[in-house]
């Protein structure tokens, strides 16, 4: 058959297929609109006016990127050591020192008002939005509506959406500028709407609590939030410690609180050999890699940081970054290298090989999302390996040799 004949035969089919695609897209859009309208009673009960509601949802569509990002599983990707190394990179440290200098007067005042160490405020700023340079560019109303209507983290997103609509209604920010992460974490501080509503501060007194565009408002909001999270002025977040020989930290719950003096009696001392300045303070033992990696005694302020983000790895990154900004050194004990955790380059190579074998599509980016996990599972199945989707070095080696 010549090309002209092929087109003649297939054109009508292609046309009806297109119609089908268009119809299913329309059906999806209708379904999303119906879902959005079903959110009105909860918004109304929360004090949102119909005018605000209609303005917020005018022309809003489902955002598939939000779902992709929401289902990304970082626990498959980053062992804590790599997470800390990235979070406390040389670049972030250098920029943080510049920020300390550039904002000295403001930080003097914020320390006096909230009692939170400037290095901690700046460390959180660096962790949350890379000092305001990566605040997220997704419209918060759209992201939250997408989460609710797709049933992904819907329980989290429902109260956040009502809170976001109230923020819009009060006029702190315009709809167009109300951007954030896929989860609706907003601005320099990455406050989710309920946290914003409860704790954000209008520090410069212009009537708006502007955590998106105003550094004084943003840093004051962080100070205010830590203060209500029972931050202890002048106290440390914790210390890197040395464990006695043969001590197995995995046998101690991360929730067990003992005084620093009691821990010391058990032979757990600071790596620098210094005494604990406040021996009566209660501390927990945190040794995420067991006896093979750095171990820490974490104090009250570490638990305040967990109010900001409940991951221990996050609080440790903030604590360590703040220490480094103050001039402190790296951890004394190195993180263990685990042959079954892949580096960024190795993850890209793994994806490249999966793509080459036709097991997935796209560009290798080193981010292990649902597509990579599925591809690894398919590969494991084809080789008769246990199917868990976990991208290990063993899998990479097998892909390399084609065995
Ligand atoms: Ca303001």
Short mmCIF file of C-alpha atoms and ligand atoms in Angstrom, two decimals:
data_model
loop_
_atom_site.label_atom_id
_atom_site.label_comp_id
_atom_site.label_asym_id
_atom_site.label_seq_id
_atom_site.Cartn_x
_atom_site.Cartn_y
_atom_site.Cartn_z
CA UNK A 1 0.00 0.00 0.00
CA UNK A 2 1.21 3.45 -0.82
CA UNK A 3 1.12 6.19 1.78
CA UNK A 4 -1.89 7.91 0.24
CA UNK A 5 -3.87 4.68 0.49
CA UNK A 6 -2.86 4.17 4.12
CA UNK A 7 -4.13 7.64 5.00
CA UNK A 8 -7.39 6.98 3.21
CA UNK A 9 -7.97 3.80 5.14
CA UNK A 10 -6.91 5.13 8.54
CA UNK A 11 -8.14 8.73 8.45
CA UNK A 12 -11.72 8.01 9.52
CA UNK A 13 -10.42 5.82 12.37
CA UNK A 14 -8.00 8.52 13.50
CA UNK A 15 -10.85 11.03 13.44
CA UNK A 16 -13.14 8.98 15.67
CA UNK A 17 -10.25 8.14 18.01
CA UNK A 18 -9.60 11.86 18.39
CA UNK A 19 -13.25 12.42 19.20
CA UNK A 20 -13.08 9.70 21.84
CA UNK A 21 -10.01 11.30 23.43
CA UNK A 22 -11.70 14.71 23.42
CA UNK A 23 -14.83 13.22 24.97
CA UNK A 24 -12.90 11.52 27.75
CA UNK A 25 -10.98 14.74 28.45
CA UNK A 26 -14.29 16.62 28.65
CA UNK A 27 -15.68 13.95 30.99
CA UNK A 28 -12.64 14.29 33.24
CA UNK A 29 -12.96 18.09 33.29
CA UNK A 30 -16.68 17.80 34.14
CA UNK A 31 -15.90 15.38 36.93
CA UNK A 32 -13.32 17.79 38.36
CA UNK A 33 -15.79 20.69 38.17
CA UNK A 34 -18.46 18.62 39.93
CA UNK A 35 -15.98 17.76 42.65
CA UNK A 36 -15.01 21.43 43.05
CA UNK A 37 -18.67 22.42 43.44
CA UNK A 38 -19.09 19.73 46.11
CA UNK A 39 -16.49 21.58 48.20
CA UNK A 40 -18.73 24.61 48.67
CA UNK A 41 -20.64 23.53 51.82
CA UNK A 42 -17.39 22.99 53.78
CA UNK A 43 -16.01 26.31 52.54
CA UNK A 44 -19.22 28.13 53.49
CA UNK A 45 -19.21 26.52 56.94
CA UNK A 46 -15.63 27.77 57.34
CA UNK A 47 -16.68 31.36 56.66
CA UNK A 48 -15.81 31.62 52.97
CA UNK A 49 -18.14 33.81 50.87
CA UNK A 50 -19.61 32.62 47.59
CA UNK A 51 -17.83 35.47 45.81
CA UNK A 52 -14.42 34.30 47.11
CA UNK A 53 -15.24 30.70 46.25
CA UNK A 54 -16.26 31.52 42.68
CA UNK A 55 -13.25 33.79 42.14
CA UNK A 56 -10.83 31.14 43.47
CA UNK A 57 -12.15 28.34 41.27
CA UNK A 58 -12.79 30.26 38.05
CA UNK A 59 -11.32 28.14 35.25
CA UNK A 60 -9.43 25.84 37.64
CA UNK A 61 -8.37 22.49 36.23
CA UNK A 62 -6.82 19.30 37.58
CA UNK A 63 -2.99 19.51 37.84
CA UNK A 64 -1.46 16.13 37.05
CA UNK A 65 2.02 17.26 38.18
CA UNK A 66 0.67 17.65 41.70
CA UNK A 67 -0.30 13.98 41.78
CA UNK A 68 3.06 12.91 40.35
CA UNK A 69 4.90 14.87 43.03
CA UNK A 70 2.56 13.68 45.77
CA UNK A 71 3.24 10.04 44.96
CA UNK A 72 7.03 10.45 44.68
CA UNK A 73 8.55 8.27 47.39
CA UNK A 74 11.75 9.79 48.74
CA UNK A 75 12.16 6.98 51.28
CA UNK A 76 13.19 4.78 48.36
CA UNK A 77 15.79 7.29 47.31
CA UNK A 78 17.74 8.93 50.05
CA UNK A 79 19.44 7.36 53.01
CA UNK A 80 19.67 9.96 55.76
CA UNK A 81 23.39 10.60 55.23
CA UNK A 82 22.85 11.64 51.62
CA UNK A 83 19.83 13.72 52.61
CA UNK A 84 21.89 15.61 55.22
CA UNK A 85 24.80 16.12 52.80
CA UNK A 86 22.48 17.64 50.23
CA UNK A 87 20.56 19.71 52.76
CA UNK A 88 23.75 21.12 54.25
CA UNK A 89 25.68 21.63 51.02
CA UNK A 90 28.63 24.01 50.73
CA UNK A 91 26.54 26.24 48.50
CA UNK A 92 23.70 26.47 51.01
CA UNK A 93 26.18 27.17 53.78
CA UNK A 94 27.87 29.94 51.81
CA UNK A 95 24.55 31.59 50.85
CA UNK A 96 23.36 31.28 54.45
CA UNK A 97 26.41 33.17 55.72
CA UNK A 98 25.68 35.90 53.19
CA UNK A 99 22.04 36.03 54.37
CA UNK A 100 23.19 36.38 57.98
CA UNK A 101 25.28 39.38 56.98
CA UNK A 102 22.68 40.95 54.67
CA UNK A 103 19.90 40.73 57.26
CA UNK A 104 21.89 41.46 60.42
CA UNK A 105 19.70 44.29 61.75
CA UNK A 106 16.48 42.39 61.16
CA UNK A 107 17.89 39.24 62.79
CA UNK A 108 19.01 41.28 65.86
CA UNK A 109 15.42 42.38 66.33
CA UNK A 110 13.89 38.96 65.65
CA UNK A 111 16.21 37.29 68.17
CA UNK A 112 15.18 39.84 70.76
CA UNK A 113 11.47 39.43 70.02
CA UNK A 114 11.15 35.64 69.65
CA UNK A 115 14.19 34.32 71.48
CA UNK A 116 15.19 32.08 68.57
CA UNK A 117 18.83 31.93 67.48
CA UNK A 118 19.40 33.71 64.14
CA UNK A 119 21.34 30.73 62.79
CA UNK A 120 18.28 28.54 63.26
CA UNK A 121 15.99 31.07 61.53
CA UNK A 122 18.36 31.27 58.58
CA UNK A 123 18.84 27.47 58.50
CA UNK A 124 15.08 26.93 58.25
CA UNK A 125 14.88 29.56 55.53
CA UNK A 126 17.59 27.70 53.61
CA UNK A 127 15.95 24.31 54.09
CA UNK A 128 12.42 25.40 53.26
CA UNK A 129 12.84 27.52 50.15
CA UNK A 130 16.58 27.81 49.56
CA UNK A 131 16.42 31.36 51.00
CA UNK A 132 13.29 32.25 49.07
CA UNK A 133 14.63 31.19 45.67
CA UNK A 134 12.56 27.98 45.48
CA UNK A 135 9.20 28.75 47.07
CA UNK A 136 7.20 26.56 44.66
CA UNK A 137 5.29 27.86 41.64
CA UNK A 138 2.04 25.93 41.87
CA UNK A 139 -1.20 27.75 42.57
CA UNK A 140 -2.21 26.64 46.06
CA UNK A 141 -5.97 26.52 45.42
CA UNK A 142 -5.44 24.39 42.32
CA UNK A 143 -3.00 22.02 44.06
CA UNK A 144 -5.26 21.45 47.05
CA UNK A 145 -8.38 20.97 44.90
CA UNK A 146 -6.43 18.47 42.78
CA UNK A 147 -5.37 16.49 45.87
CA UNK A 148 -8.93 16.41 47.24
CA UNK A 149 -10.62 15.52 43.96
CA UNK A 150 -8.13 12.78 43.08
CA UNK A 151 -8.37 11.25 46.56
CA UNK A 152 -4.61 11.69 47.12
CA UNK A 153 -3.92 13.01 50.64
CA UNK A 154 -7.47 14.29 50.56
CA UNK A 155 -7.88 14.22 54.35
CA UNK A 156 -4.86 16.53 54.70
CA UNK A 157 -5.94 18.82 51.86
CA UNK A 158 -9.58 19.49 52.86
CA UNK A 159 -8.96 21.75 55.89
CA UNK A 160 -5.97 23.29 54.05
CA UNK A 161 -8.22 24.36 51.18
CA UNK A 162 -10.76 26.07 53.45
CA UNK A 163 -7.89 27.83 55.20
CA UNK A 164 -6.38 28.87 51.84
CA UNK A 165 -9.70 30.34 50.71
CA UNK A 166 -9.88 32.38 53.93
CA UNK A 167 -6.36 33.73 53.31
CA UNK A 168 -7.46 34.80 49.85
CA UNK A 169 -10.60 36.38 51.26
CA UNK A 170 -8.64 38.42 53.81
CA UNK A 171 -6.49 39.79 50.99
CA UNK A 172 -3.05 38.86 52.36
CA UNK A 173 -2.13 37.73 48.85
CA UNK A 174 -3.68 37.76 45.39
CA UNK A 175 -4.96 34.57 43.77
CA UNK A 176 -2.29 34.79 41.05
CA UNK A 177 0.56 35.14 43.55
CA UNK A 178 -0.71 32.52 46.00
CA UNK A 179 1.82 29.90 45.00
CA UNK A 180 3.52 27.07 46.79
CA UNK A 181 4.55 23.44 46.66
CA UNK A 182 2.35 20.58 45.44
CA UNK A 183 1.13 20.22 49.04
CA UNK A 184 0.24 23.90 49.38
CA UNK A 185 3.31 24.88 51.44
CA UNK A 186 3.77 28.56 50.71
CA UNK A 187 6.45 31.19 50.34
CA UNK A 188 9.82 31.65 52.02
CA UNK A 189 8.69 29.71 55.10
CA UNK A 190 6.71 26.99 53.31
CA UNK A 191 3.80 27.34 55.74
CA UNK A 192 0.76 25.25 54.87
CA UNK A 193 -2.44 27.34 55.00
CA UNK A 194 -3.54 26.25 58.52
CA UNK A 195 -0.08 27.03 59.94
CA UNK A 196 -0.08 30.34 58.10
CA UNK A 197 -3.50 31.24 59.50
CA UNK A 198 -2.44 30.46 63.06
CA UNK A 199 1.14 31.74 63.17
CA UNK A 200 2.14 34.02 60.29
CA UNK A 201 3.12 37.54 61.32
CA UNK A 202 2.83 40.98 59.70
CA UNK A 203 6.20 42.18 60.94
CA UNK A 204 6.58 45.29 58.81
CA UNK A 205 3.06 46.47 59.70
CA UNK A 206 1.67 47.01 56.19
CA UNK A 207 -1.48 45.05 57.01
CA UNK A 208 -0.46 41.94 55.04
CA UNK A 209 1.25 38.81 56.31
CA UNK A 210 3.42 38.42 53.25
CA UNK A 211 5.53 35.26 53.52
CA UNK A 212 5.81 35.16 49.71
CA UNK A 213 7.51 38.47 49.03
CA UNK A 214 8.57 40.07 52.31
CA UNK A 215 11.63 38.66 54.11
CA UNK A 216 10.91 40.39 57.47
CA UNK A 217 7.36 38.97 57.52
CA UNK A 218 8.67 35.52 56.57
CA UNK A 219 11.50 35.28 59.09
CA UNK A 220 9.32 36.75 61.84
CA UNK A 221 6.67 34.14 61.03
CA UNK A 222 9.25 31.36 61.49
CA UNK A 223 10.38 32.90 64.81
CA UNK A 224 6.80 33.24 65.97
CA UNK A 225 6.01 29.63 65.09
CA UNK A 226 9.07 28.27 66.90
CA UNK A 227 8.29 30.41 69.93
CA UNK A 228 4.81 28.90 70.28
CA UNK A 229 6.40 25.50 69.64
CA UNK A 230 8.15 26.01 73.01
CA UNK A 231 11.59 26.96 71.72
CA UNK A 232 14.06 27.39 74.62
CA UNK A 233 16.17 30.50 74.19
CA UNK A 234 19.88 29.86 74.48
CA UNK A 235 19.57 26.05 74.45
CA UNK A 236 21.07 23.76 71.80
CA UNK A 237 19.03 21.45 69.55
CA UNK A 238 21.27 18.55 70.50
CA UNK A 239 24.80 17.15 70.30
CA UNK A 240 26.66 14.58 68.30
CA UNK A 241 27.74 11.94 70.80
CA UNK A 242 30.10 9.01 71.13
CA UNK A 243 28.66 5.65 72.10
CA UNK A 244 30.46 3.25 74.44
CA UNK A 245 32.02 0.21 72.77
CA UNK A 246 29.47 -2.51 72.12
CA UNK A 247 26.51 -0.21 72.82
CA UNK A 248 23.59 -0.92 70.47
CA UNK A 249 21.55 2.26 70.00
CA UNK A 250 18.82 0.34 68.18
CA UNK A 251 17.83 -1.14 71.54
CA UNK A 252 16.85 2.30 72.84
CA UNK A 253 13.60 3.86 71.65
CA UNK A 254 14.00 7.27 69.98
CA UNK A 255 11.21 8.40 72.33
CA UNK A 256 13.02 7.54 75.58
CA UNK A 257 13.79 10.78 77.41
CA UNK A 258 16.56 10.88 80.02
CA UNK A 259 18.54 13.74 81.46
CA UNK A 260 21.88 14.49 79.81
CA UNK A 261 23.50 13.60 83.15
CA UNK A 262 21.89 10.13 82.99
CA UNK A 263 23.07 9.58 79.43
CA UNK A 264 26.54 10.64 80.50
CA UNK A 265 26.44 8.05 83.29
CA UNK A 266 25.70 5.44 80.62
CA UNK A 267 28.91 6.51 78.89
CA UNK A 268 27.34 8.63 76.13
CA UNK A 269 29.44 11.75 75.83
CA UNK A 270 29.93 14.59 73.36
CA UNK A 271 32.27 13.85 70.48
CA UNK A 272 34.27 16.99 71.24
CA UNK A 273 34.80 15.91 74.85
CA UNK A 274 33.06 19.04 76.21
CA UNK A 275 30.69 18.77 79.20
CA UNK A 276 26.92 19.08 78.70
CA UNK A 277 26.17 22.72 79.64
CA UNK A 278 22.66 21.96 80.96
CA UNK A 279 22.95 18.43 82.39
CA UNK A 280 19.38 18.33 83.73
CA UNK A 281 17.84 18.86 80.27
CA UNK A 282 15.94 15.88 78.88
CA UNK A 283 17.35 14.26 75.76
CA UNK A 284 16.55 11.39 73.41
CA UNK A 285 19.08 9.21 71.60
CA UNK A 286 18.89 9.39 67.80
CA UNK A 287 21.18 7.10 65.82
CA UNK A 288 19.44 6.53 62.48
CA UNK A 289 22.18 4.25 61.09
CA UNK A 290 22.75 2.39 64.34
CA UNK A 291 26.25 2.00 65.72
CA UNK A 292 27.80 2.50 62.27
CA UNK A 293 26.91 6.15 61.79
CA UNK A 294 26.82 9.38 63.78
CA UNK A 295 24.69 9.36 66.94
CA UNK A 296 22.97 12.30 68.61
CA UNK A 297 21.32 13.32 71.84
CA UNK A 298 18.39 15.51 70.86
CA UNK A 299 16.92 18.16 73.16
CA UNK A 300 13.71 20.14 73.57
CA UNK A 301 14.54 22.45 70.65
CA UNK A 302 14.88 19.47 68.32
CA UNK A 303 11.31 18.60 69.25
CA UNK A 304 10.25 22.20 68.47
CA UNK A 305 11.77 21.78 65.00
CA UNK A 306 9.66 18.64 64.56
CA UNK A 307 6.58 20.85 64.88
CA UNK A 308 7.78 22.58 61.72
CA UNK A 309 8.29 19.30 59.88
CA UNK A 310 7.88 16.01 61.66
CA UNK A 311 10.77 14.13 60.04
CA UNK A 312 13.77 13.52 62.33
CA UNK A 313 16.02 13.87 59.29
CA UNK A 314 14.62 17.38 58.68
CA UNK A 315 15.18 18.53 62.27
CA UNK A 316 18.70 17.12 62.19
CA UNK A 317 19.44 18.96 58.93
CA UNK A 318 18.22 22.27 60.37
CA UNK A 319 20.17 21.75 63.59
CA UNK A 320 23.34 20.82 61.74
CA UNK A 321 23.03 23.65 59.21
CA UNK A 322 22.56 26.14 62.05
CA UNK A 323 25.68 24.79 63.80
CA UNK A 324 27.67 25.03 60.58
CA UNK A 325 26.44 28.61 60.00
CA UNK A 326 27.75 29.36 63.48
CA UNK A 327 31.16 28.05 62.45
CA UNK A 328 30.86 24.46 63.68
CA UNK A 329 32.37 21.51 61.81
CA UNK A 330 31.03 18.43 60.07
CA UNK A 331 29.91 15.40 62.03
CA UNK A 332 32.90 13.55 63.51
CA UNK A 333 31.54 10.09 62.74
CA UNK A 334 30.94 9.61 58.99
CA UNK A 335 27.72 8.18 57.60
CA UNK A 336 28.08 4.54 56.56
CA UNK A 337 28.18 3.81 52.86
CA UNK A 338 25.58 1.22 52.06
CA UNK A 339 26.15 -0.66 48.86
CA UNK A 340 22.45 -1.01 48.40
CA UNK A 341 21.76 2.71 48.29
CA UNK A 342 22.50 4.26 44.91
CA UNK A 343 24.08 7.67 44.42
CA UNK A 344 22.41 10.25 42.18
CA UNK A 345 24.62 9.33 39.20
CA UNK A 346 23.97 5.64 39.75
CA UNK A 347 20.22 6.25 39.85
CA UNK A 348 20.45 8.11 36.53
CA UNK A 349 22.44 5.22 35.08
CA UNK A 350 19.83 2.76 36.36
CA UNK A 351 17.08 4.75 34.63
CA UNK A 352 19.14 5.02 31.44
CA UNK A 353 19.49 1.22 31.38
CA UNK A 354 15.79 0.68 32.12
CA UNK A 355 14.92 3.05 29.27
CA UNK A 356 17.37 1.28 26.93
CA UNK A 357 15.63 -2.01 27.71
CA UNK A 358 12.24 -0.50 26.90
CA UNK A 359 11.04 -0.88 30.49
CA UNK A 360 10.27 2.81 30.96
CA UNK A 361 10.08 6.07 29.01
CA UNK A 362 11.34 9.58 29.63
CA UNK A 363 14.62 11.25 30.56
CA UNK A 364 16.84 9.91 33.36
CA UNK A 365 16.67 12.43 36.24
CA UNK A 366 17.78 10.30 39.19
CA UNK A 367 14.42 10.79 40.90
CA UNK A 368 12.92 7.43 41.78
CA UNK A 369 9.21 7.98 41.21
CA UNK A 370 6.36 5.58 40.46
CA UNK A 371 7.53 4.99 36.85
CA UNK A 372 11.02 3.87 37.90
CA UNK A 373 9.61 1.68 40.69
CA UNK A 374 7.28 -0.03 38.22
CA UNK A 375 10.13 -0.51 35.73
CA UNK A 376 12.35 -2.05 38.42
CA UNK A 377 9.50 -4.38 39.41
CA UNK A 378 9.03 -5.48 35.79
CA UNK A 379 12.76 -6.12 35.53
CA UNK A 380 12.79 -8.09 38.80
CA UNK A 381 9.88 -10.19 37.59
CA UNK A 382 11.59 -10.93 34.29
CA UNK A 383 14.71 -12.14 36.15
CA UNK A 384 12.82 -14.17 38.75
CA UNK A 385 14.06 -11.84 41.52
CA UNK A 386 12.01 -10.81 44.59
CA UNK A 387 9.68 -8.05 43.35
CA UNK A 388 9.86 -5.01 45.62
CA UNK A 389 10.75 -2.24 43.15
CA UNK A 390 13.67 -1.18 45.37
CA UNK A 391 16.46 0.20 43.14
CA UNK A 392 19.53 -1.43 44.67
CA UNK A 393 23.13 -1.68 43.53
CA UNK A 394 22.49 -5.37 42.88
CA UNK A 395 19.82 -4.42 40.34
CA UNK A 396 22.11 -1.85 38.73
CA UNK A 397 24.91 -4.41 38.39
CA UNK A 398 22.52 -6.91 36.86
CA UNK A 399 21.24 -4.30 34.36
CA UNK A 400 24.84 -3.38 33.43
CA UNK A 401 25.88 -6.91 32.59
CA UNK A 402 22.51 -7.86 31.14
CA UNK A 403 22.58 -10.98 33.30
CA1 LIG B 1 3.68 42.75 56.06
#
